[in-house]
Coordinates of N, CA and C in Angstrom, one line a residue:
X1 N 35.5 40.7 -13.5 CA 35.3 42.0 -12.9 C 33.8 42.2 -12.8
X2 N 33.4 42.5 -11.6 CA 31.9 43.1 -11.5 C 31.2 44.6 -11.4
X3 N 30.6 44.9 -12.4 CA 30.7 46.3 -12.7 C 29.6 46.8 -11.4
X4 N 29.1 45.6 -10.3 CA 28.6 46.1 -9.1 C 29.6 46.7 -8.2
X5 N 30.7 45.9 -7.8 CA 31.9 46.3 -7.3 C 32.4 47.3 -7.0
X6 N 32.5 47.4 -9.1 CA 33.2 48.5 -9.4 C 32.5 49.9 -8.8
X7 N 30.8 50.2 -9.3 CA 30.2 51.1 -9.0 C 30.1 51.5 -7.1
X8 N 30.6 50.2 -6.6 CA 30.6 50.1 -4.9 C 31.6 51.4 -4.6
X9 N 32.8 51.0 -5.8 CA 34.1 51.9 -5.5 C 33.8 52.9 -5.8
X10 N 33.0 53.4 -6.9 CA 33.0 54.3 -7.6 C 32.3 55.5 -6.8
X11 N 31.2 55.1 -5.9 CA 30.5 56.0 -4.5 C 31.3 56.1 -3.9
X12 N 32.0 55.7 -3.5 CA 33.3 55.8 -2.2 C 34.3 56.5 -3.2
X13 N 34.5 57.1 -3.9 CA 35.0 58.2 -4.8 C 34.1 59.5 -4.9
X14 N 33.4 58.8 -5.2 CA 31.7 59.8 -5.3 C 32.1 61.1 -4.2
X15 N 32.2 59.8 -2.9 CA 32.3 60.6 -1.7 C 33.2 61.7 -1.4
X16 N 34.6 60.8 -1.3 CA 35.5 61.6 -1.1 C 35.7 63.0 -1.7
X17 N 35.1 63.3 -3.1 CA 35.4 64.5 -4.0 C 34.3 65.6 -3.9
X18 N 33.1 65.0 -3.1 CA 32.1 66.0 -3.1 C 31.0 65.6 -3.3
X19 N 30.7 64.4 -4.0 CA 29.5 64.7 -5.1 C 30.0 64.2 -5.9
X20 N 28.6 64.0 -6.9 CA 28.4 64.0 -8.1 C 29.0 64.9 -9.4
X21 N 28.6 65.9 -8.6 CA 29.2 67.2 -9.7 C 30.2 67.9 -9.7
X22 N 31.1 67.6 -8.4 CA 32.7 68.1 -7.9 C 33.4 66.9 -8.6
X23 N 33.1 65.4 -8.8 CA 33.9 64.3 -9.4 C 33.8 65.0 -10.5
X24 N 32.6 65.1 -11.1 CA 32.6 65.1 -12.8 C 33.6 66.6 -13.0
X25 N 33.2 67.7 -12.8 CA 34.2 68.4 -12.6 C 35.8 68.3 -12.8
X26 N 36.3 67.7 -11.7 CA 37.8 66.9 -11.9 C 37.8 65.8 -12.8
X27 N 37.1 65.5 -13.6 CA 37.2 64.5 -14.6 C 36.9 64.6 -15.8
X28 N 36.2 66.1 -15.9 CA 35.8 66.5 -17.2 C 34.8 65.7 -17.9
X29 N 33.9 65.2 -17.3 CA 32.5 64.5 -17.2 C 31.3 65.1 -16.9
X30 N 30.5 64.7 -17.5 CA 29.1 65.5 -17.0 C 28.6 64.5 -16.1
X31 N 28.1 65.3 -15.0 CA 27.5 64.5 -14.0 C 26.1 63.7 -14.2
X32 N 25.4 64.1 -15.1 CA 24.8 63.0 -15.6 C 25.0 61.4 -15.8
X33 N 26.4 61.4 -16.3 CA 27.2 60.2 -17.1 C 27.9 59.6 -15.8
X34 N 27.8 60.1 -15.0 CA 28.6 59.5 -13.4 C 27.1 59.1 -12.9
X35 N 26.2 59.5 -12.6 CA 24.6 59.5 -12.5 C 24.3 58.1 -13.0
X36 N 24.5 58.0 -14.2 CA 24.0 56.5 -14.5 C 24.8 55.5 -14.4
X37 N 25.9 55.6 -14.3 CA 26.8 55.1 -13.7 C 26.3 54.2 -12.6
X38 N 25.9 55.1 -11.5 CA 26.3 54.7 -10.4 C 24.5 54.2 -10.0
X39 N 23.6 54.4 -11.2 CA 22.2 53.9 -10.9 C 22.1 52.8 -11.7
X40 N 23.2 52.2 -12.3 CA 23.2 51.3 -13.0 C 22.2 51.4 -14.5
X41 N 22.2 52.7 -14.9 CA 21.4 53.1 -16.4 C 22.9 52.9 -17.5
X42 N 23.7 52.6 -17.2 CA 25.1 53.0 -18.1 C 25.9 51.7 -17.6
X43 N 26.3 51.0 -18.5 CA 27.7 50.2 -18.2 C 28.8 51.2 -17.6
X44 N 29.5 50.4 -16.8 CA 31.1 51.3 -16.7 C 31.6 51.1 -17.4
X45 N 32.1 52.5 -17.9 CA 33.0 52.0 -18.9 C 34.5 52.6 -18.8
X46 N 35.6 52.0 -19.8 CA 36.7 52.0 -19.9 C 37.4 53.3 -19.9
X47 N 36.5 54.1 -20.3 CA 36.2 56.0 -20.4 C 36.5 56.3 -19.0
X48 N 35.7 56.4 -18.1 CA 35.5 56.7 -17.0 C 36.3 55.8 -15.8
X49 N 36.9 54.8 -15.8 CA 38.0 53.9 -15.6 C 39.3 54.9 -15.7
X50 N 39.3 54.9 -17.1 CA 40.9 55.6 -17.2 C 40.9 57.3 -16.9
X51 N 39.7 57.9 -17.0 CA 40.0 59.1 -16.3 C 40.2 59.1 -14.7
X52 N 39.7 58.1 -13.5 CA 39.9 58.1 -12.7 C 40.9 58.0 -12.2
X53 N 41.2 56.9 -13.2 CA 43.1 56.3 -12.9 C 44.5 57.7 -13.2
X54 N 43.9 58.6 -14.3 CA 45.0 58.9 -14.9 C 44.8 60.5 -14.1
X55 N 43.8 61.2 -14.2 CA 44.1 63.0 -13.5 C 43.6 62.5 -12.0
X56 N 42.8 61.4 -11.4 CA 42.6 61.2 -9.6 C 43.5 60.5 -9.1
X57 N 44.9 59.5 -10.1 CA 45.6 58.9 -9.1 C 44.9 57.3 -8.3
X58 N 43.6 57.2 -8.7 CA 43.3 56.0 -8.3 C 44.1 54.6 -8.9
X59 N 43.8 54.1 -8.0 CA 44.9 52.5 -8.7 C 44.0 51.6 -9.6
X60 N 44.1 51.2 -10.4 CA 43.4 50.3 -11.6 C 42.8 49.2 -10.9
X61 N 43.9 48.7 -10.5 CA 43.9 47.4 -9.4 C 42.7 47.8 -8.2
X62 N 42.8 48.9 -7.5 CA 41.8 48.9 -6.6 C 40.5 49.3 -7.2
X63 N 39.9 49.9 -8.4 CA 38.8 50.2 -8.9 C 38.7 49.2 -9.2
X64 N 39.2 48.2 -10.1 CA 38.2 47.1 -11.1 C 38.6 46.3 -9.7
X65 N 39.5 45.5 -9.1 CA 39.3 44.6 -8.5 C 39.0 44.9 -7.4
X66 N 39.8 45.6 -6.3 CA 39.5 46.0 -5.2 C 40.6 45.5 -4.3
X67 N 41.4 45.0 -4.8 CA 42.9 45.0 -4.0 C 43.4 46.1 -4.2
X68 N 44.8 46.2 -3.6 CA 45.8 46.7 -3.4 C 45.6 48.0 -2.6
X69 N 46.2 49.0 -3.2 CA 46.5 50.4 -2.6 C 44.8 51.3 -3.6
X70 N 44.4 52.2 -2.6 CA 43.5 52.4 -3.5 C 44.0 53.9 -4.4
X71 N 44.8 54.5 -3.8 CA 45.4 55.3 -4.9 C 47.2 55.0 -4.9
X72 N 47.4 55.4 -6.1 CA 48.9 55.8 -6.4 C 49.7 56.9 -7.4
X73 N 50.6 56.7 -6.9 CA 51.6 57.7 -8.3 C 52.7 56.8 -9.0
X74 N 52.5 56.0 -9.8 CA 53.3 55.7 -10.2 C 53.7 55.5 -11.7
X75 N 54.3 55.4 -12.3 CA 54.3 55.1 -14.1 C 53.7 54.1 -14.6
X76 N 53.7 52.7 -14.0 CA 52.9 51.4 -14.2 C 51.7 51.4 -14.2
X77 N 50.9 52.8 -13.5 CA 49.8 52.6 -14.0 C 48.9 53.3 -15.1
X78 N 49.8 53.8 -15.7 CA 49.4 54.2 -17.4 C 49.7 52.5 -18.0
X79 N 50.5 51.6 -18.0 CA 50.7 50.6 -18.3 C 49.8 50.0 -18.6
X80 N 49.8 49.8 -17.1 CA 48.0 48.6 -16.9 C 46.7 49.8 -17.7
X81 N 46.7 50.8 -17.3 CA 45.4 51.1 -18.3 C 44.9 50.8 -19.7
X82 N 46.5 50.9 -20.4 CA 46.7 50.9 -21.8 C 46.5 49.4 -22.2
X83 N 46.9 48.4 -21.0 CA 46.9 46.4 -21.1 C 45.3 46.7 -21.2
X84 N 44.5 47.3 -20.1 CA 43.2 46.9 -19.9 C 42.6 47.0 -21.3
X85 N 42.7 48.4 -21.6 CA 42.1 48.7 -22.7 C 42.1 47.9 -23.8
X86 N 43.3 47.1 -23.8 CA 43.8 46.2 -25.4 C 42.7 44.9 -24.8
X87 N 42.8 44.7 -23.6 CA 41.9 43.4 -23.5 C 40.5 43.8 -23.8
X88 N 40.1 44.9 -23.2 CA 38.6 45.3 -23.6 C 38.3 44.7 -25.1
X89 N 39.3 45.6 -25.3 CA 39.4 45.7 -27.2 C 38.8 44.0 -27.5
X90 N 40.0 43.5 -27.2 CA 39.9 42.1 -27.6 C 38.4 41.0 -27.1
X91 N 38.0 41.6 -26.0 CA 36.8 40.8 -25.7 C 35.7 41.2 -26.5
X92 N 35.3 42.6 -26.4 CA 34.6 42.9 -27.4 C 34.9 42.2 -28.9
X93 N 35.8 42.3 -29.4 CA 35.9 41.5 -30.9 C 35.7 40.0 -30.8
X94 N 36.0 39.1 -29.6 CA 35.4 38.0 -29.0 C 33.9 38.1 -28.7
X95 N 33.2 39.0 -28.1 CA 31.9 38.9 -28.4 C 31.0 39.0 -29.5
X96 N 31.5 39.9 -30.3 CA 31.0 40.1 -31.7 C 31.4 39.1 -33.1
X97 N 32.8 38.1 -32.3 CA 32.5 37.0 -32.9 C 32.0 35.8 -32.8
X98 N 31.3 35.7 -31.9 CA 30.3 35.0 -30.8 C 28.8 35.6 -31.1
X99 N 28.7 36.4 -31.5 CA 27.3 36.5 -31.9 C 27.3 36.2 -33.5
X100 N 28.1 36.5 -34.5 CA 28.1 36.1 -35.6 C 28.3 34.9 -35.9
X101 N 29.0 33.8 -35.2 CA 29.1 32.7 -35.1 C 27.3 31.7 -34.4
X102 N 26.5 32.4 -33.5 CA 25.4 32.3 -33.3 C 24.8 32.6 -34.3
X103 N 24.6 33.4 -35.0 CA 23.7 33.8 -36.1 C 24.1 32.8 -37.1
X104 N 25.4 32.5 -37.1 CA 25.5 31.5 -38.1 C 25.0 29.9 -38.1
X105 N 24.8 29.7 -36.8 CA 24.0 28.3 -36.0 C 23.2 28.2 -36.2
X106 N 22.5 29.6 -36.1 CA 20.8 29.5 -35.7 C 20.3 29.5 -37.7
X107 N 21.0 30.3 -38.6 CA 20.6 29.8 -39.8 C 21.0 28.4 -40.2
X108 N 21.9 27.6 -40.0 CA 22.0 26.3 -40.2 C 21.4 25.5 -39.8
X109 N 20.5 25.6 -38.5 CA 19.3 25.3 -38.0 C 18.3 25.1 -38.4
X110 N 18.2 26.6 -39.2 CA 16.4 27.0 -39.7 C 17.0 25.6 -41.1
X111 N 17.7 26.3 -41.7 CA 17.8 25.5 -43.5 C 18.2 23.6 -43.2
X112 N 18.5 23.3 -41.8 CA 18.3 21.8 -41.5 C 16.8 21.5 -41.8
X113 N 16.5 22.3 -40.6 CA 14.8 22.2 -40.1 C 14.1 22.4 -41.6
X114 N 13.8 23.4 -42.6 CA 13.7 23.1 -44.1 C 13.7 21.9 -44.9
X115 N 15.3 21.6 -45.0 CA 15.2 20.5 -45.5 C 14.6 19.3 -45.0
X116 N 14.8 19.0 -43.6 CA 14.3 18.1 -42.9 C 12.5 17.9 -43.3
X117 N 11.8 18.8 -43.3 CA 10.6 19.0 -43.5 C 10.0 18.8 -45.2
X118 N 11.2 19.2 -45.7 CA 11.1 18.6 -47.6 C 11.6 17.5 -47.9
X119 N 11.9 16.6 -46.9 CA 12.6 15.0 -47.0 C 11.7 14.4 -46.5
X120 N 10.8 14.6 -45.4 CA 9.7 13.7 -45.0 C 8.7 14.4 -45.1

C-alpha cells in the first residue's frame, strides 16, 4: 500500500465534501490533521482510514488500494477494517522486532570487533 496513493484518494475526498474543513467536520477531525496528511507532514494513518470507511461510507478496498467501488453500504466493511487493523497491529510488532533484533546485531558486531582487536 502506498500512502502516496492513498493521499491521491484522500484529495478526491477532500474534494468532494468541501474542503479541508467540511471533511474534518464530518469526521470529527481537525483540519489540521487532514492538512498534514495530505502535505505529507503525517503518515496515514489507520485513525483516519477507519473514520472515512465507517461515518463517509468509503470502501477500504478503494482508499488503500484503489480498486473496486469507491463507496459502499455494506456490513463487510467494518470486517475488513477490523482485519486491517489486526494486520497493522501485527506489522508494527514485526517492525519493532526487527529493530531489536538489529540492535542486537549491531552489538554482537561491536563485542566481535573488541575481541577481535584483544586477540591480535
Amino acid at each position: 500500500m502506498s500512502d502516496e496513493a492513498i493521499v491521491k484518494r484522500l484529495k478526491v475526498i477532500v474534494k468532494e465534501h468541501g474542503g479541508q474543513l467540511a471533511l474534518a467536520g464530518a469526521i470529527g477531525v481537525d483540519q489540521g490533521f487532514i492538512s498534514k496528511v495530505i502535505n505529507k507532514k503525517q503518515d496515514v494513518s489507520y485513525y483516519l482510514i477507519r473514520k472515512l470507511c465507517f461515518q463517509l461510507k468509503y470502501s477500504p478496498e478503494w482508499l488503500i488500494l484503489g480498486t473496486g467501488e469507491k463507496k459502499i453500504d455494506k456490513p463487510e466493511s467494518a470486517k475488513l477494517i477490523t482485519e486491517i487493523q489486526m494486520m497493522r497491529t501485527e506489522l508494527d510488532i514485526l517492525h519493532a522486532r526487527m529493530r531489536a533484533y538489529e540492535m542486537e546485531l549491531k552489538e554482537l558486531k561491536e563485542s566481535l570487533l573488541v575481541a577481535e582487536q584483544k586477540a591480535g
